[in-house]
Coordinates of C-alpha atoms in Angstrom, one line a residue:
M10 CA 23.0 0.2 33.6
T11 CA 21.7 2.1 31.1
T12 CA 20.8 4.8 32.4
E13 CA 20.0 7.7 28.8
L14 CA 20.3 7.9 25.6
T15 CA 18.9 9.9 22.5
I16 CA 18.5 8.4 18.7
R17 CA 16.9 10.5 16.3
R18 CA 13.2 10.7 16.9
P19 CA 11.1 8.3 15.7
D20 CA 7.8 7.6 13.6
D21 CA 4.4 5.9 14.4
W22 CA 4.1 4.1 11.6
H23 CA 0.7 2.5 11.9
L24 CA -2.3 6.0 13.6
H25 CA -5.1 6.2 14.8
L26 CA -6.4 9.9 14.7
R27 CA -10.1 9.6 14.8
D28 CA -11.8 13.4 13.8
G29 CA -12.9 16.4 15.5
A30 CA -12.9 16.6 18.7
M31 CA -11.6 12.7 19.6
L32 CA -8.5 14.4 17.0
E33 CA -7.9 17.2 18.3
G34 CA -8.2 15.6 22.2
V35 CA -5.6 12.8 20.6
I36 CA -3.1 14.3 18.4
G37 CA -1.0 16.1 20.9
D38 CA 0.0 13.2 22.6
T39 CA 1.5 12.1 18.9
S40 CA 3.1 15.4 17.8
R41 CA 4.8 15.8 21.5
H42 CA 7.1 12.9 20.9
F43 CA 6.5 11.2 17.6
A44 CA 7.6 13.2 14.3
R45 CA 5.0 11.5 11.4
A46 CA 2.9 8.5 11.5
I47 CA 1.3 7.3 9.0
I48 CA -3.0 7.5 9.1
M49 CA -5.2 5.0 9.4
P50 CA -8.4 6.1 7.2
N51 CA -11.2 4.6 9.2
L52 CA -12.7 7.2 8.9
V53 CA -16.5 7.1 8.7
P54 CA -17.3 8.3 5.8
P55 CA -13.5 6.5 5.2
V56 CA -11.2 7.9 3.8
V57 CA -11.2 6.5 -0.6
T58 CA -9.6 9.3 -2.5
T59 CA -7.2 11.6 -2.8
A60 CA -9.8 14.3 -2.3
D61 CA -11.1 13.1 0.2
A62 CA -7.2 12.2 2.2
G63 CA -5.8 16.1 1.4
A64 CA -9.0 17.4 3.5
Y65 CA -8.3 14.9 6.9
R66 CA -5.0 16.0 6.4
D67 CA -5.9 20.4 6.0
R68 CA -7.9 18.6 9.1
I69 CA -5.2 16.9 11.1
L70 CA -2.7 20.1 10.7
A71 CA -5.2 22.2 12.2
A72 CA -5.7 20.2 15.0
L73 CA -2.1 20.5 15.6
P74 CA -0.8 21.5 19.2
K75 CA 1.2 25.5 18.4
G76 CA 4.8 24.8 18.2
D77 CA 4.8 21.0 17.4
R78 CA 6.7 19.9 14.3
F79 CA 5.0 16.8 12.5
E80 CA 4.2 15.0 9.5
P81 CA 0.3 13.4 8.7
L82 CA 1.5 10.3 6.0
M83 CA -1.7 9.8 4.0
T84 CA -2.9 6.2 2.8
L85 CA -5.9 5.4 0.9
Y86 CA -8.8 3.1 1.9
L87 CA -9.0 0.1 -0.5
T88 CA -12.5 -0.9 -1.7
E89 CA -14.3 -2.9 -4.7
H90 CA -14.5 0.4 -6.5
T91 CA -11.8 2.1 -6.2
D92 CA -9.9 4.7 -9.3
P93 CA -5.5 3.3 -9.8
D94 CA -5.6 6.7 -11.9
D95 CA -6.9 8.8 -8.1
V96 CA -4.5 6.7 -6.3
E97 CA -1.8 7.1 -8.9
A98 CA -2.7 10.8 -8.8
G99 CA -2.5 10.6 -5.5
F100 CA 1.2 9.2 -4.9
R101 CA 2.5 11.5 -7.7
S102 CA 1.7 15.1 -6.0
G103 CA 3.7 13.1 -2.8
L104 CA 0.3 13.4 -0.5
I105 CA -0.4 10.0 -0.8
R106 CA 1.9 7.1 0.6
A107 CA -0.3 3.1 1.3
V108 CA -3.4 2.6 0.3
K109 CA -4.2 0.3 3.2
L110 CA -7.0 -3.3 3.1
Y111 CA -9.3 -4.1 5.2
P112 CA -10.7 -7.4 4.7
A113 CA -14.8 -6.6 5.1
G114 CA -15.6 -6.7 9.1
A115 CA -12.2 -7.6 10.3
T116 CA -11.4 -4.1 12.6
T117 CA -13.3 -1.4 13.3
N118 CA -15.1 1.0 10.3
S119 CA -14.0 -1.9 7.8
H120 CA -17.7 -1.9 6.9
G121 CA -16.8 -1.6 3.3
G122 CA -13.2 -2.8 2.8
V123 CA -12.6 -5.6 0.6
R124 CA -15.2 -8.7 0.2
D125 CA -12.9 -10.5 -3.2
I126 CA -9.1 -9.4 -3.6
E127 CA -9.6 -10.3 -7.1
K128 CA -12.6 -6.7 -7.4
A129 CA -9.5 -4.9 -6.5
M130 CA -6.7 -6.1 -8.5
P131 CA -6.6 -3.5 -10.7
V132 CA -5.3 -0.8 -7.9
L133 CA -2.8 -3.5 -7.0
E134 CA -1.6 -3.6 -10.5
R135 CA -0.6 -0.2 -11.4
M136 CA 0.0 0.0 -7.4
A137 CA 2.7 -2.9 -8.2
E138 CA 3.5 -0.8 -11.3
I139 CA 4.1 2.5 -9.5
G140 CA 6.0 1.1 -6.0
L141 CA 3.6 2.1 -4.1
T142 CA 3.0 -0.3 -0.4
L143 CA 0.3 -1.9 0.2
C144 CA 0.0 -1.6 4.2
V145 CA -2.4 -4.8 5.5
H146 CA -5.3 -5.8 7.4
G147 CA -3.8 -9.5 7.8
E148 CA -7.1 -11.1 9.1
V149 CA -10.0 -13.2 7.1
T150 CA -12.9 -12.4 8.2
T151 CA -15.0 -15.8 7.6
P152 CA -16.9 -17.3 10.1
E153 CA -15.5 -20.4 10.6
V154 CA -11.6 -19.5 12.0
D155 CA -11.3 -19.1 15.3
I156 CA -10.5 -15.5 15.8
F157 CA -7.4 -16.4 17.5
D158 CA -6.1 -18.3 14.4
R159 CA -7.3 -15.4 11.3
E160 CA -3.9 -14.0 11.2
A161 CA -2.4 -17.4 9.8
V162 CA -5.1 -18.0 8.0
F163 CA -4.3 -14.5 5.9
I164 CA -1.0 -15.0 5.4
E165 CA -1.6 -18.8 3.8
T166 CA -4.8 -18.2 2.2
V167 CA -4.7 -14.2 0.8
L168 CA -1.3 -12.5 0.9
D169 CA 0.9 -15.1 0.4
P170 CA -0.9 -15.8 -3.4
L171 CA -1.2 -12.1 -3.8
R172 CA 2.6 -11.8 -3.9
R173 CA 3.0 -14.2 -5.7
R174 CA 0.9 -12.8 -8.1
L175 CA 2.2 -9.6 -7.9
P176 CA 5.9 -9.9 -6.7
E177 CA 6.8 -6.1 -7.5
L178 CA 4.1 -4.9 -5.0
R179 CA 5.7 -4.0 -1.8
V180 CA 3.6 -5.3 0.7
T181 CA 3.2 -3.9 5.0
M182 CA 2.3 -6.4 7.0
E183 CA 0.6 -4.2 9.9
H184 CA 0.5 -4.7 13.6
V185 CA 2.2 -8.2 13.6
T186 CA 0.4 -10.2 16.2
T187 CA 1.5 -14.1 15.4
K188 CA 5.3 -16.3 14.8
N189 CA 3.9 -17.5 11.9
G190 CA 3.5 -13.5 10.4
V191 CA 7.7 -12.9 12.0
D192 CA 8.1 -16.2 10.2
Y193 CA 7.2 -15.6 6.3
I194 CA 8.6 -12.2 6.9
K195 CA 11.3 -13.3 8.0
A196 CA 11.5 -16.0 4.5
S197 CA 10.9 -12.9 2.7
S198 CA 13.4 -12.0 -0.5
A199 CA 12.6 -9.0 -1.0
N200 CA 9.3 -5.7 -1.1
L201 CA 7.3 -6.7 2.5
A202 CA 8.3 -5.9 5.9
G203 CA 5.8 -6.4 9.4
S204 CA 5.4 -2.9 11.8
I205 CA 4.4 -4.2 15.4
T206 CA 2.6 -2.1 18.3
T207 CA 4.0 -1.1 21.4
H208 CA 1.1 -3.1 23.1
H209 CA 1.1 -6.9 21.5
L210 CA 5.6 -6.4 22.7
I211 CA 3.4 -6.6 26.3
I212 CA 0.5 -8.9 26.3
N213 CA -0.3 -11.7 25.5
R214 CA -3.8 -13.4 25.6
N215 CA -4.4 -13.8 29.1
A216 CA -4.5 -9.5 30.0
I217 CA -7.9 -9.8 28.0
L218 CA -9.7 -12.5 29.4
V219 CA -7.8 -13.8 33.5
G220 CA -9.9 -12.6 35.6
G221 CA -12.7 -11.1 33.9
I222 CA -13.3 -9.5 30.8
K223 CA -10.6 -5.8 30.3
P224 CA -11.8 -4.0 27.6
H225 CA -9.0 -2.2 27.8
Y226 CA -6.6 -5.0 26.7
Y227 CA -9.3 -5.9 23.6
C228 CA -7.5 -5.2 19.8
L229 CA -7.6 -6.1 16.6
P230 CA -5.9 -8.7 15.7
V231 CA -5.8 -10.0 19.3
A232 CA -3.5 -10.6 21.0
K233 CA -2.6 -14.6 20.9
R234 CA -0.2 -16.3 23.0
E235 CA 2.5 -16.4 24.8
E236 CA 4.6 -18.0 22.0
H237 CA 3.3 -14.8 19.9
R238 CA 4.6 -12.4 22.0
L239 CA 8.3 -13.8 22.7
A240 CA 8.2 -14.2 18.7
L241 CA 7.6 -10.5 18.7
R242 CA 9.5 -9.3 21.0
A243 CA 12.2 -10.9 19.2
A244 CA 11.8 -9.7 16.5
A245 CA 10.7 -5.8 17.2
T246 CA 14.6 -5.7 19.5
S247 CA 16.7 -8.1 16.3
G248 CA 18.2 -5.0 14.5
D249 CA 16.0 -6.1 11.4
T250 CA 14.9 -3.9 8.8
R251 CA 12.2 -5.6 8.1
F252 CA 10.4 -3.9 11.3
F253 CA 9.2 -0.8 12.8
L254 CA 7.2 0.9 15.0
G255 CA 3.2 1.4 14.4
T256 CA 1.3 1.0 17.3
D257 CA -2.0 1.4 16.1
S258 CA -3.2 3.5 18.8
A259 CA -6.4 3.3 18.6
P260 CA -8.6 5.1 20.4
H261 CA -12.5 4.9 22.0
V262 CA -14.1 6.8 24.3
D263 CA -15.0 3.9 27.4
P264 CA -18.5 3.9 27.2
L265 CA -17.2 2.5 24.1
K266 CA -15.4 0.2 25.5
E267 CA -16.5 -0.5 29.1
C268 CA -20.3 -2.3 27.7
A269 CA -21.7 -5.1 26.0
C270 CA -20.4 -5.2 22.9
G271 CA -17.0 -3.1 23.6
C272 CA -15.4 -2.0 20.5
A273 CA -11.2 -3.2 19.5
G274 CA -8.6 -1.0 20.2
I275 CA -6.0 0.7 23.2
Y276 CA -5.2 4.0 23.4
T277 CA -0.9 4.0 22.9
S278 CA 0.5 7.4 21.9
I279 CA 0.6 8.9 25.0
N280 CA 3.1 5.9 26.7
T281 CA 4.6 4.4 24.2
M282 CA 8.3 6.0 24.7
S283 CA 8.3 4.7 27.9
C284 CA 6.9 1.9 27.6
L285 CA 9.5 0.3 24.3
A286 CA 13.1 1.4 26.8
H287 CA 11.4 -1.0 29.0
V288 CA 11.1 -3.4 26.5
F289 CA 14.0 -2.7 25.0
E290 CA 16.1 -3.5 28.3
E291 CA 14.6 -6.3 29.9
E292 CA 15.8 -7.8 26.1
D293 CA 19.6 -5.5 26.9
A294 CA 18.6 -4.9 23.1
L295 CA 18.6 -0.6 23.7
A296 CA 21.2 0.2 21.1
R297 CA 18.5 -1.3 18.8
L298 CA 15.3 0.6 20.1
E299 CA 16.6 3.3 17.2
A300 CA 17.0 1.2 14.8
F301 CA 13.2 0.0 15.2
A302 CA 11.7 3.1 15.8
S303 CA 12.8 5.5 13.9
L304 CA 14.9 4.0 11.3
N305 CA 13.5 0.4 9.9
G306 CA 10.3 2.4 9.2
P307 CA 11.4 5.5 6.8
A308 CA 14.1 3.5 5.5
W309 CA 11.2 1.0 4.1
Y310 CA 8.8 4.0 2.5
G311 CA 11.3 5.6 1.1
L312 CA 12.7 8.2 3.7
P313 CA 15.5 10.1 5.4
A314 CA 15.5 9.8 9.3
N315 CA 14.4 11.9 11.2
E316 CA 17.6 15.4 11.5
E317 CA 16.2 16.0 15.5
T318 CA 16.6 13.8 17.9
I319 CA 15.0 13.1 21.8
R320 CA 16.4 12.1 24.8
L321 CA 15.2 8.9 26.9
V322 CA 16.4 9.4 31.1
R323 CA 16.2 6.5 33.2
R324 CA 14.1 8.0 36.1
A325 CA 14.6 6.3 39.5
E326 CA 10.2 6.6 41.1
P327 CA 8.0 5.3 38.4
V328 CA 6.8 8.0 36.3
A329 CA 3.1 8.8 36.0
F330 CA 0.9 8.5 32.7
P331 CA -2.5 9.9 33.5
A332 CA -4.8 6.7 33.8
K333 CA -7.2 8.8 31.6
I334 CA -7.1 11.2 28.9
E335 CA -10.1 14.2 28.3
T336 CA -11.5 14.6 25.3
G337 CA -14.3 16.5 23.9
A338 CA -15.5 13.4 22.9
G339 CA -15.4 11.9 25.8
P340 CA -12.3 10.4 28.5
V341 CA -10.1 7.9 26.6
T342 CA -8.4 5.1 29.2
V343 CA -4.5 4.6 27.8
F344 CA -3.1 1.8 27.6
D345 CA -1.6 -0.1 31.5
P346 CA 1.3 -1.9 30.8
M347 CA 0.8 -3.6 34.2
F348 CA 4.8 -3.1 35.6
P349 CA 5.3 0.7 36.3
L350 CA 7.6 2.7 33.7
H351 CA 10.7 4.5 34.5
W352 CA 11.9 5.3 31.4
D353 CA 10.6 9.1 30.4
V354 CA 11.0 11.4 27.5
A355 CA 12.7 14.3 28.7

């Protein structure tokens, strides 16, 4: 049995840090283990211009615990009024690493997102020209589509037509949750990759619904049937370079989760590497954990892999993680994988 594993320092290719007191309360859980992260722009108000992104980056760096080395990779929130020239200027400056497409109403703070993809085409065409990646929240939000089918319908009705129209556009399908998504990425010949979260490798929809409503397992895209979870596990542990880690770690204070209309989001930054080592060990794939967490993402985004390493150690006794973390904004419940975690970042 493997009891130690040294890998390149990982990156998180989909992260919510929020702002203000919440940002200050959670950023250390990421910067402790991760060297870089793609930062989601769905603040209130959202990060829509290069100037917004620069100011947000400054706030993130100011909140870093002393001595931590961490690089926030900034994104812009795509709207129907986004200026292609501003996007290109941000990209050319090295500040903007991607633009995020939120279908309006798809998730937290997405009401200002895109309703008519045609109105965003000037920006998307410019991105295809300059090689800037589009990150997509791959769900339709039309009320007639069942919430468990939103991803599959998005691929069929939005993503595939867009990629046929703009084959040069680089697209990251973020937080893939279905076998449909996995198969679509595997069938592509170029310019498509997918991030996979920690929690979607571990939970299916039973975790949310069986034995009572479990709000801390509720996220968007919502967890699906077991067949989809198994497809995600197979993709993540395969070594296929088109799949990589994007935790979608999304802190909400407990009162906003534990209520009649709770927020979507699961907080995994603090224990992701322990959870991933457990999953990859179960799949007899520890040798491919580095590819998923540390190598495939940088290669897709055109960045070098980190030179620093981290060491994972399998402890005889389970590793203790807090049930909640305290932030200046309030308490945040930590993801419970529902099994003991023996792997620890030494």
